[in-house]
Short mmCIF file of C-alpha atoms in Angstrom, two decimals:
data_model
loop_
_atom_site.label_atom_id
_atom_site.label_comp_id
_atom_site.label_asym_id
_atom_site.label_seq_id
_atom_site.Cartn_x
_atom_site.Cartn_y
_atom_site.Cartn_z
CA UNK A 1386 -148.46 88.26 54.04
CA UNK A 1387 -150.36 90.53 51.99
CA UNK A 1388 -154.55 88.07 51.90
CA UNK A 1389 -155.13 90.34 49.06
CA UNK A 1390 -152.17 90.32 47.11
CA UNK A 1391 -152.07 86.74 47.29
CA UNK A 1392 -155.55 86.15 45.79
CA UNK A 1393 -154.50 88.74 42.84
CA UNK A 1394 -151.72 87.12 42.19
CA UNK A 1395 -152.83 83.38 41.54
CA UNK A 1396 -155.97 84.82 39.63
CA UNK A 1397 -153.66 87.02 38.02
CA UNK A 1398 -151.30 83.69 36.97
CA UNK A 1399 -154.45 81.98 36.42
CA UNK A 1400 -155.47 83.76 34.01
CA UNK A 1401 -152.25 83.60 31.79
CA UNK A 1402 -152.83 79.94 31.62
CA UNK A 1403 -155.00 80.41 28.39
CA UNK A 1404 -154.64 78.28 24.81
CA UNK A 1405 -151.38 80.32 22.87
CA UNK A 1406 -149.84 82.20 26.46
CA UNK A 1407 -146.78 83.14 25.86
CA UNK A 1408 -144.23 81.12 28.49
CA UNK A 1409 -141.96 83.86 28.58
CA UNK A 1410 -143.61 86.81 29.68
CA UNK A 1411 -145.54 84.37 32.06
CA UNK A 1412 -142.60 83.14 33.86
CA UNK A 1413 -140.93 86.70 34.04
CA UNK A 1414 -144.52 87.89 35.32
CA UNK A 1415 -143.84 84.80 38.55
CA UNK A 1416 -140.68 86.10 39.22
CA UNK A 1417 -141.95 89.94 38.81
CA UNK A 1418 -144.91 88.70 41.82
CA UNK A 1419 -142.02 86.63 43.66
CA UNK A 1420 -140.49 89.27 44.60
CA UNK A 1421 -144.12 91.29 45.27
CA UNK A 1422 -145.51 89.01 47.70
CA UNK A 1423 -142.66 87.31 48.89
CA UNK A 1424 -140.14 88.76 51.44
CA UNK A 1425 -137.09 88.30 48.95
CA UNK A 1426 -135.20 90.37 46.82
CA UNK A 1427 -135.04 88.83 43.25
CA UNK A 1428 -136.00 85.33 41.55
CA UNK A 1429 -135.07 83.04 38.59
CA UNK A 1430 -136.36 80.42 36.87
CA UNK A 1431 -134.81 77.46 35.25
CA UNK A 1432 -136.16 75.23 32.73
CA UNK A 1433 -134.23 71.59 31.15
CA UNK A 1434 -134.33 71.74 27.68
CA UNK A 1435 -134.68 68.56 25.79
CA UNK A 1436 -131.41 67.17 26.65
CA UNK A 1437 -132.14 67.32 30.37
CA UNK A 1438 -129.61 70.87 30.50
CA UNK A 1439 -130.84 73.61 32.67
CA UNK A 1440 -131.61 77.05 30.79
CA UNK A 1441 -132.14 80.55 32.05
CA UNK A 1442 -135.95 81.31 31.01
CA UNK A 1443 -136.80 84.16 33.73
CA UNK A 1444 -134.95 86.50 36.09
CA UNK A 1445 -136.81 89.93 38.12
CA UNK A 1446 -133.60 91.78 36.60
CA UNK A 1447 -130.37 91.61 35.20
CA UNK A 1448 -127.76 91.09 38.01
CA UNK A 1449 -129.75 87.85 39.10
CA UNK A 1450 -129.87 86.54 35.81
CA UNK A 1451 -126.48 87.07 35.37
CA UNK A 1452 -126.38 85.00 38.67
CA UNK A 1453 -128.22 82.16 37.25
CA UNK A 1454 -125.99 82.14 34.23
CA UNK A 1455 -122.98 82.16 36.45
CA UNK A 1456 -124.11 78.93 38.18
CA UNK A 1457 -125.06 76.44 34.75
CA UNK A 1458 -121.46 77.94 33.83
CA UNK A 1459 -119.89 76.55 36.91
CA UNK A 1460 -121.94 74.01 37.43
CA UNK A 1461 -122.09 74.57 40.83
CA UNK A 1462 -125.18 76.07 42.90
CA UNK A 1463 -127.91 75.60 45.34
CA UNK A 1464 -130.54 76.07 42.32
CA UNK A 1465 -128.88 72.75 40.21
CA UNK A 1466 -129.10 71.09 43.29
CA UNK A 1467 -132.37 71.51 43.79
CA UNK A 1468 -133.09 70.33 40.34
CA UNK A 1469 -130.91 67.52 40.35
CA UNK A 1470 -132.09 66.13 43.60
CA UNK A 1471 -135.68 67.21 43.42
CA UNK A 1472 -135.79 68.61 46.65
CA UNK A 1473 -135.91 72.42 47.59
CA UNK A 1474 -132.77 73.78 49.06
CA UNK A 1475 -132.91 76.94 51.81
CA UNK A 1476 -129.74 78.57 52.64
CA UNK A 1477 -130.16 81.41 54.89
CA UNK A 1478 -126.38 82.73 54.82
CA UNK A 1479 -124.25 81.29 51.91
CA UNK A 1480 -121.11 82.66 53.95
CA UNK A 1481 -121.77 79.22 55.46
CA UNK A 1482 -121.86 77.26 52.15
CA UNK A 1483 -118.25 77.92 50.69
CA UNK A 1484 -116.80 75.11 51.07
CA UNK A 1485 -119.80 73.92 48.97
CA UNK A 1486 -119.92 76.39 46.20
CA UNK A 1487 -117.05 78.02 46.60
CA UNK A 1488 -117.19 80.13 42.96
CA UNK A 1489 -121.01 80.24 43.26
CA UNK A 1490 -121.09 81.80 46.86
CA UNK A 1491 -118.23 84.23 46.09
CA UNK A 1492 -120.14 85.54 43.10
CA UNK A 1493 -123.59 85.76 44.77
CA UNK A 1494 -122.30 88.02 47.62
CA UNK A 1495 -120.24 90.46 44.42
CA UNK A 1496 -123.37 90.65 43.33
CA UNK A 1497 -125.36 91.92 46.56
CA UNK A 1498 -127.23 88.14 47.34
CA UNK A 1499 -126.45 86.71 51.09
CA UNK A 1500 -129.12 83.94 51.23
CA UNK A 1501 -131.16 81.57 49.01
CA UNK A 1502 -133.84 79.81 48.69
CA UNK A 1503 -134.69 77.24 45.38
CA UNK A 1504 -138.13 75.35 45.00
CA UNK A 1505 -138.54 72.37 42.46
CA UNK A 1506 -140.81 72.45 39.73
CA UNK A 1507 -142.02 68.83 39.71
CA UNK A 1508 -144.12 67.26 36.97
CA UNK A 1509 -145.30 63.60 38.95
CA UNK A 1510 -142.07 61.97 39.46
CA UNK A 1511 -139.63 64.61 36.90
CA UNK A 1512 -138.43 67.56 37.71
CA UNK A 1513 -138.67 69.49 34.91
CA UNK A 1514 -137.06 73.32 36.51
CA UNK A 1515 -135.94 74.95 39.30
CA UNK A 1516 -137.80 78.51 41.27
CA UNK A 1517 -135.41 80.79 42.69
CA UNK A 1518 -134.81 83.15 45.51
CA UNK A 1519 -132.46 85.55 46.42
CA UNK A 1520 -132.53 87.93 49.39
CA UNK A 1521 -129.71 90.56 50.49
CA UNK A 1522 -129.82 89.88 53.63
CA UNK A 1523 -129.11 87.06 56.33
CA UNK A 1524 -131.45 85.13 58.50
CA UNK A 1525 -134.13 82.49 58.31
CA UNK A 1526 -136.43 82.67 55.37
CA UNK A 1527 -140.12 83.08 56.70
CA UNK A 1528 -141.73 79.73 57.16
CA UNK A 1529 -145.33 81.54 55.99
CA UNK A 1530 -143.97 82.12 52.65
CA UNK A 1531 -142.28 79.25 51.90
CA UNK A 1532 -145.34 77.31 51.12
CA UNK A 1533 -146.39 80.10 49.22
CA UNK A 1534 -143.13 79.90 47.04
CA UNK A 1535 -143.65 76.33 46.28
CA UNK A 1536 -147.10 76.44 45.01
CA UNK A 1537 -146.04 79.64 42.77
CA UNK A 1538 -143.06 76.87 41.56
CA UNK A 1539 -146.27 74.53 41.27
CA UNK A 1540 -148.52 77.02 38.85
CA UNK A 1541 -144.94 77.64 36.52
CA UNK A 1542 -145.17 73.70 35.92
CA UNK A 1543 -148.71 73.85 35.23
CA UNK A 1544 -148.04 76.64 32.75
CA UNK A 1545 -145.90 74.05 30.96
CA UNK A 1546 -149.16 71.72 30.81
CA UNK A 1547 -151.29 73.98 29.47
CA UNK A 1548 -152.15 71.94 25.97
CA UNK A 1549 -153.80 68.91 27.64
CA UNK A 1550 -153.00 65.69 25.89
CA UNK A 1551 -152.47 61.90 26.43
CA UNK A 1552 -148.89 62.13 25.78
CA UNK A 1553 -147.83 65.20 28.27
CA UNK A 1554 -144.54 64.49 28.20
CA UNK A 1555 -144.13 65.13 24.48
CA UNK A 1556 -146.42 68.87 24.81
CA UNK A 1557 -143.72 69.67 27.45
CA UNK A 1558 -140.87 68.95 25.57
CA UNK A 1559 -142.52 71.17 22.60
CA UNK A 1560 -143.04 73.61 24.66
CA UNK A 1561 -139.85 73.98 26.25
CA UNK A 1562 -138.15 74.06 22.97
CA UNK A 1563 -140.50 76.92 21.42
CA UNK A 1564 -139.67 78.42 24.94
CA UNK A 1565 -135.66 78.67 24.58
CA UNK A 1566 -135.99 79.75 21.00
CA UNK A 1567 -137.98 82.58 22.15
CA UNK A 1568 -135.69 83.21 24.95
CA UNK A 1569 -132.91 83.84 22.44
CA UNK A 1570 -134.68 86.07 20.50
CA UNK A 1571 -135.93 88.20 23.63
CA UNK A 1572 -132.10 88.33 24.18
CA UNK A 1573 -131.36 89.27 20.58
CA UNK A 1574 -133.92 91.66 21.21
CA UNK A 1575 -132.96 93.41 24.37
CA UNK A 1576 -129.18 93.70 22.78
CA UNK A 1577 -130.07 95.49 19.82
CA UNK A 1578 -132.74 97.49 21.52
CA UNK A 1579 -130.29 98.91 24.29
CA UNK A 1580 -127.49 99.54 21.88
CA UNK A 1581 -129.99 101.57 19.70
CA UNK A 1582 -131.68 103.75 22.51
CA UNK A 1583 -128.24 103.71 24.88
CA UNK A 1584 -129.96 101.94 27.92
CA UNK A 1585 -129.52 98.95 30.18
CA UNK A 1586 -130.40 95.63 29.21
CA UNK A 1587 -133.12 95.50 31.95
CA UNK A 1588 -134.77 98.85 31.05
CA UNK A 1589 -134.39 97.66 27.21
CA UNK A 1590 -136.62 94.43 28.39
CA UNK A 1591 -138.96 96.55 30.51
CA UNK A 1592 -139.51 98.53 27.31
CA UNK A 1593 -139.92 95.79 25.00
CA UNK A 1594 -142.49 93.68 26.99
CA UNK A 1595 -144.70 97.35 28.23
CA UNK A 1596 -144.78 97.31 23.85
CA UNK A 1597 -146.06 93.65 23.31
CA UNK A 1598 -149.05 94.21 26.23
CA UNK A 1599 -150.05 97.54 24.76
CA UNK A 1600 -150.24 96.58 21.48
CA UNK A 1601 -151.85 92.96 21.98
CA UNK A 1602 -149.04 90.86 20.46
CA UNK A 1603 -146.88 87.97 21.71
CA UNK A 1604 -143.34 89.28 23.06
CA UNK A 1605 -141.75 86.40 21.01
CA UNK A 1606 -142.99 87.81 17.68
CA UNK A 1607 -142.32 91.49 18.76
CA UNK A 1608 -139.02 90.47 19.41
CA UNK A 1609 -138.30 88.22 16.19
CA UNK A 1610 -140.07 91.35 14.25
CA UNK A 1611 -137.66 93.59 15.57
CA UNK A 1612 -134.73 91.41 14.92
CA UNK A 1613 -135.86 91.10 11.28
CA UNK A 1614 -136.24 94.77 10.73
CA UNK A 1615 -140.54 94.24 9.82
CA UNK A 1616 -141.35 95.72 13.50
CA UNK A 1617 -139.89 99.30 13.86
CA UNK A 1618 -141.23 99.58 17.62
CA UNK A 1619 -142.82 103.04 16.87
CA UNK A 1620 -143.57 104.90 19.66
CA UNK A 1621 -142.09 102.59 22.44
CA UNK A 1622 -141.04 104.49 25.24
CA UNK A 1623 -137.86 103.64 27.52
#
Protein backbone atom coordinates (compact mmCIF):
# COMPACT_ATOMS: atom_id res chain seq x y z
CA UNK A 1 0.00 0.00 0.00
CA UNK A 2 0.93 3.17 -1.46
CA UNK A 3 1.46 5.71 2.64
CA UNK A 4 1.23 8.49 0.25
CA UNK A 5 -1.49 7.76 -1.91
CA UNK A 6 -3.52 6.90 0.93
CA UNK A 7 -3.15 10.27 2.73
CA UNK A 8 -4.05 12.05 -0.81
CA UNK A 9 -6.78 10.25 -1.20
CA UNK A 10 -8.84 10.79 2.13
CA UNK A 11 -7.72 14.57 2.03
CA UNK A 12 -8.60 14.47 -1.44
CA UNK A 13 -12.37 12.93 -0.39
CA UNK A 14 -12.20 15.19 2.43
CA UNK A 15 -12.23 17.90 0.79
CA UNK A 16 -15.32 17.15 -1.48
CA UNK A 17 -17.30 17.00 1.65
CA UNK A 18 -18.07 20.83 1.38
CA UNK A 19 -21.81 22.66 1.73
CA UNK A 20 -23.46 22.09 -2.21
CA UNK A 21 -20.77 18.89 -3.36
CA UNK A 22 -22.09 17.33 -5.89
CA UNK A 23 -22.81 13.35 -4.79
CA UNK A 24 -22.25 12.21 -8.12
CA UNK A 25 -19.01 13.15 -9.22
CA UNK A 26 -17.95 12.41 -5.52
CA UNK A 27 -18.94 8.88 -5.51
CA UNK A 28 -17.54 8.25 -9.14
CA UNK A 29 -14.27 10.10 -7.78
CA UNK A 30 -14.32 6.82 -4.66
CA UNK A 31 -14.66 4.39 -7.13
CA UNK A 32 -12.05 6.27 -9.63
CA UNK A 33 -9.39 6.03 -6.13
CA UNK A 34 -10.81 2.35 -5.43
CA UNK A 35 -9.40 1.12 -8.01
CA UNK A 36 -6.02 3.57 -7.48
CA UNK A 37 -5.10 2.45 -4.17
CA UNK A 38 -6.71 -0.67 -3.95
CA UNK A 39 -5.43 -3.94 -5.59
CA UNK A 40 -8.79 -4.44 -7.63
CA UNK A 41 -9.88 -3.91 -10.93
CA UNK A 42 -13.18 -1.84 -10.95
CA UNK A 43 -15.87 -0.64 -8.23
CA UNK A 44 -19.58 0.33 -7.86
CA UNK A 45 -21.60 1.93 -5.67
CA UNK A 46 -25.14 1.43 -4.66
CA UNK A 47 -27.43 3.70 -3.01
CA UNK A 48 -31.52 2.77 -1.66
CA UNK A 49 -33.64 5.26 -2.83
CA UNK A 50 -36.56 6.22 -0.75
CA UNK A 51 -38.40 3.08 -1.10
CA UNK A 52 -35.55 1.05 0.37
CA UNK A 53 -34.61 -0.15 -3.72
CA UNK A 54 -31.00 -0.28 -4.54
CA UNK A 55 -29.83 2.19 -7.45
CA UNK A 56 -26.70 2.34 -9.53
CA UNK A 57 -25.08 5.86 -8.46
CA UNK A 58 -21.24 5.10 -9.40
CA UNK A 59 -19.23 2.61 -11.46
CA UNK A 60 -15.00 3.14 -12.53
CA UNK A 61 -16.46 2.28 -16.17
CA UNK A 62 -19.03 0.96 -18.18
CA UNK A 63 -18.78 -2.90 -18.23
CA UNK A 64 -19.01 -2.86 -14.28
CA UNK A 65 -21.85 -0.75 -14.24
CA UNK A 66 -23.47 -2.72 -16.58
CA UNK A 67 -22.59 -5.45 -13.93
CA UNK A 68 -24.29 -3.70 -11.19
CA UNK A 69 -27.34 -3.18 -13.31
CA UNK A 70 -27.35 -6.82 -14.19
CA UNK A 71 -27.58 -7.81 -10.50
CA UNK A 72 -30.80 -5.24 -9.14
CA UNK A 73 -32.26 -6.86 -12.50
CA UNK A 74 -31.84 -10.33 -11.24
CA UNK A 75 -31.99 -9.72 -7.99
CA UNK A 76 -29.39 -11.86 -7.26
CA UNK A 77 -25.67 -10.85 -6.17
CA UNK A 78 -23.04 -10.71 -3.57
CA UNK A 79 -23.45 -6.70 -3.54
CA UNK A 80 -27.56 -7.02 -2.46
CA UNK A 81 -26.43 -9.29 -0.05
CA UNK A 82 -24.28 -7.27 1.49
CA UNK A 83 -26.85 -4.61 1.69
CA UNK A 84 -29.56 -6.66 2.76
CA UNK A 85 -27.69 -8.32 5.53
CA UNK A 86 -25.43 -5.50 6.50
CA UNK A 87 -22.46 -7.39 6.48
CA UNK A 88 -19.56 -7.25 3.85
CA UNK A 89 -19.33 -10.21 1.60
CA UNK A 90 -15.62 -11.43 0.07
CA UNK A 91 -15.67 -13.92 -2.62
CA UNK A 92 -12.35 -14.66 -3.92
CA UNK A 93 -13.45 -17.01 -6.96
CA UNK A 94 -17.21 -16.75 -7.87
CA UNK A 95 -16.61 -20.12 -9.94
CA UNK A 96 -17.33 -21.32 -6.40
CA UNK A 97 -20.58 -19.34 -5.87
CA UNK A 98 -22.89 -20.74 -8.75
CA UNK A 99 -24.99 -22.53 -7.18
CA UNK A 100 -25.60 -19.20 -5.34
CA UNK A 101 -25.89 -16.75 -8.11
CA UNK A 102 -26.07 -18.74 -10.77
CA UNK A 103 -27.13 -15.73 -13.53
CA UNK A 104 -25.02 -13.24 -11.52
CA UNK A 105 -21.73 -15.39 -11.55
CA UNK A 106 -22.19 -16.41 -15.22
CA UNK A 107 -22.43 -12.77 -16.21
CA UNK A 108 -19.55 -11.47 -14.04
CA UNK A 109 -17.00 -13.92 -15.59
CA UNK A 110 -18.64 -12.70 -19.62
CA UNK A 111 -17.72 -9.73 -18.47
CA UNK A 112 -13.91 -10.33 -17.39
CA UNK A 113 -14.71 -10.25 -13.19
CA UNK A 114 -13.50 -13.66 -11.26
CA UNK A 115 -13.74 -12.39 -7.63
CA UNK A 116 -15.58 -9.87 -5.41
CA UNK A 117 -15.52 -8.10 -2.72
CA UNK A 118 -18.76 -5.69 -1.31
CA UNK A 119 -18.44 -3.37 1.87
CA UNK A 120 -21.64 -1.88 3.61
CA UNK A 121 -22.26 1.61 3.87
CA UNK A 122 -23.81 1.80 7.35
CA UNK A 123 -25.49 4.88 8.81
CA UNK A 124 -25.78 3.66 12.95
CA UNK A 125 -27.98 0.75 12.71
CA UNK A 126 -29.26 1.29 8.52
CA UNK A 127 -27.59 0.44 5.83
CA UNK A 128 -28.16 2.89 3.53
CA UNK A 129 -25.67 1.36 0.18
CA UNK A 130 -23.44 -1.04 -0.80
CA UNK A 131 -19.17 -0.44 -2.00
CA UNK A 132 -18.07 -2.68 -4.59
CA UNK A 133 -15.15 -4.61 -5.86
CA UNK A 134 -14.29 -6.44 -8.69
CA UNK A 135 -10.94 -8.00 -9.58
CA UNK A 136 -10.05 -10.25 -12.78
CA UNK A 137 -8.35 -12.46 -11.18
CA UNK A 138 -8.61 -15.34 -8.46
CA UNK A 139 -7.19 -15.56 -5.02
CA UNK A 140 -7.57 -14.04 -1.59
CA UNK A 141 -8.25 -10.36 -1.47
CA UNK A 142 -5.36 -8.62 0.57
CA UNK A 143 -6.23 -8.43 4.20
CA UNK A 144 -4.19 -4.78 4.28
CA UNK A 145 -6.68 -3.32 2.04
CA UNK A 146 -9.67 -4.51 3.18
CA UNK A 147 -9.83 -2.18 6.07
CA UNK A 148 -8.91 0.38 3.80
CA UNK A 149 -12.03 -0.44 1.55
CA UNK A 150 -14.36 -0.21 4.40
CA UNK A 151 -13.44 3.11 5.71
CA UNK A 152 -13.54 4.49 1.91
CA UNK A 153 -17.40 2.74 2.15
CA UNK A 154 -17.40 4.75 5.59
CA UNK A 155 -16.41 8.45 4.02
CA UNK A 156 -19.30 7.67 0.91
CA UNK A 157 -21.89 7.52 3.94
CA UNK A 158 -20.53 10.50 5.46
CA UNK A 159 -20.83 12.25 2.11
CA UNK A 160 -24.54 11.52 2.46
CA UNK A 161 -24.42 13.48 5.95
CA UNK A 162 -22.93 16.30 4.87
CA UNK A 163 -25.99 18.94 5.80
CA UNK A 164 -25.88 18.39 9.59
CA UNK A 165 -29.29 18.45 11.15
CA UNK A 166 -31.41 17.00 14.04
CA UNK A 167 -33.44 14.99 11.76
CA UNK A 168 -30.54 13.10 9.59
CA UNK A 169 -32.60 10.71 8.40
CA UNK A 170 -34.83 13.11 6.49
CA UNK A 171 -31.32 15.17 4.84
CA UNK A 172 -30.45 11.61 3.65
CA UNK A 173 -33.47 10.78 2.11
CA UNK A 174 -33.29 14.40 0.27
CA UNK A 175 -30.27 13.78 -0.72
CA UNK A 176 -30.57 10.53 -2.17
CA UNK A 177 -33.48 11.61 -4.18
CA UNK A 178 -31.67 14.85 -5.70
CA UNK A 179 -28.91 12.12 -6.19
CA UNK A 180 -30.94 9.61 -8.60
CA UNK A 181 -32.47 12.50 -10.43
CA UNK A 182 -29.10 13.63 -11.25
CA UNK A 183 -28.03 10.21 -12.05
CA UNK A 184 -30.63 10.11 -14.80
CA UNK A 185 -29.72 13.10 -16.26
CA UNK A 186 -25.84 12.21 -16.28
CA UNK A 187 -27.27 9.17 -18.22
CA UNK A 188 -29.41 11.31 -20.50
CA UNK A 189 -26.36 13.11 -20.84
CA UNK A 190 -23.75 10.57 -21.71
CA UNK A 191 -26.44 9.08 -24.43
CA UNK A 192 -26.88 12.07 -26.33
CA UNK A 193 -23.31 13.14 -25.96
CA UNK A 194 -21.88 9.78 -27.47
CA UNK A 195 -24.42 9.59 -30.21
CA UNK A 196 -23.43 13.22 -31.20
CA UNK A 197 -19.51 12.87 -31.14
CA UNK A 198 -19.67 8.82 -32.15
CA UNK A 199 -17.90 7.60 -28.87
CA UNK A 200 -18.40 5.18 -26.02
CA UNK A 201 -20.55 5.85 -23.26
CA UNK A 202 -17.53 5.85 -20.84
CA UNK A 203 -15.35 8.24 -22.91
CA UNK A 204 -18.72 10.40 -23.41
CA UNK A 205 -18.77 10.56 -19.30
CA UNK A 206 -15.01 11.12 -19.07
CA UNK A 207 -15.66 14.07 -21.37
CA UNK A 208 -18.57 15.45 -19.74
CA UNK A 209 -17.27 15.49 -16.09
CA UNK A 210 -13.24 16.86 -17.43
CA UNK A 211 -16.06 19.93 -18.77
CA UNK A 212 -17.94 20.52 -15.37
CA UNK A 213 -14.26 20.70 -13.31
CA UNK A 214 -12.78 23.02 -15.89
CA UNK A 215 -15.38 25.25 -16.09
CA UNK A 216 -16.39 25.37 -12.22
CA UNK A 217 -19.98 24.06 -12.53
CA UNK A 218 -21.90 21.15 -10.98
CA UNK A 219 -21.98 17.99 -13.43
CA UNK A 220 -25.77 17.75 -12.65
CA UNK A 221 -26.50 21.18 -14.19
CA UNK A 222 -23.97 20.64 -17.09
CA UNK A 223 -25.75 17.70 -17.80
CA UNK A 224 -29.51 19.01 -17.44
CA UNK A 225 -28.07 22.16 -19.61
CA UNK A 226 -27.07 19.97 -22.22
CA UNK A 227 -30.19 17.97 -22.24
CA UNK A 228 -32.19 21.21 -22.57
CA UNK A 229 -30.21 22.53 -25.45
CA UNK A 230 -29.02 26.08 -23.06
CA UNK A 231 -25.38 24.37 -22.62
CA UNK A 232 -23.75 23.77 -26.10
CA UNK A 233 -20.49 22.16 -24.41
CA UNK A 234 -18.18 24.43 -26.54
CA UNK A 235 -14.92 23.37 -26.72
CA UNK A 236 -15.19 19.98 -24.79
CA UNK A 237 -12.76 17.68 -25.94
CA UNK A 238 -13.33 13.71 -26.21
Amino acid sequence: MNQQLLSRTFVELADNLVADFDLIDFLRLLTDRCVDMLDVSAAGVLLADLNGELRVMAASDERVRLLELFQLQNDEGPCLECFHHGTPVTVPDLATETDRWPRFVAQAHQSGYAAVQAHPMRLRNEVVGALNLFRTSTGPFNPVDTPIAQAMADVATISLLQQRSTHRSNVLNEQLQTALNSRVLIEQAKGKLAERLNIDMETAFTALRAYARAHNRRLSDLARGFIDGTEPLNGLVA
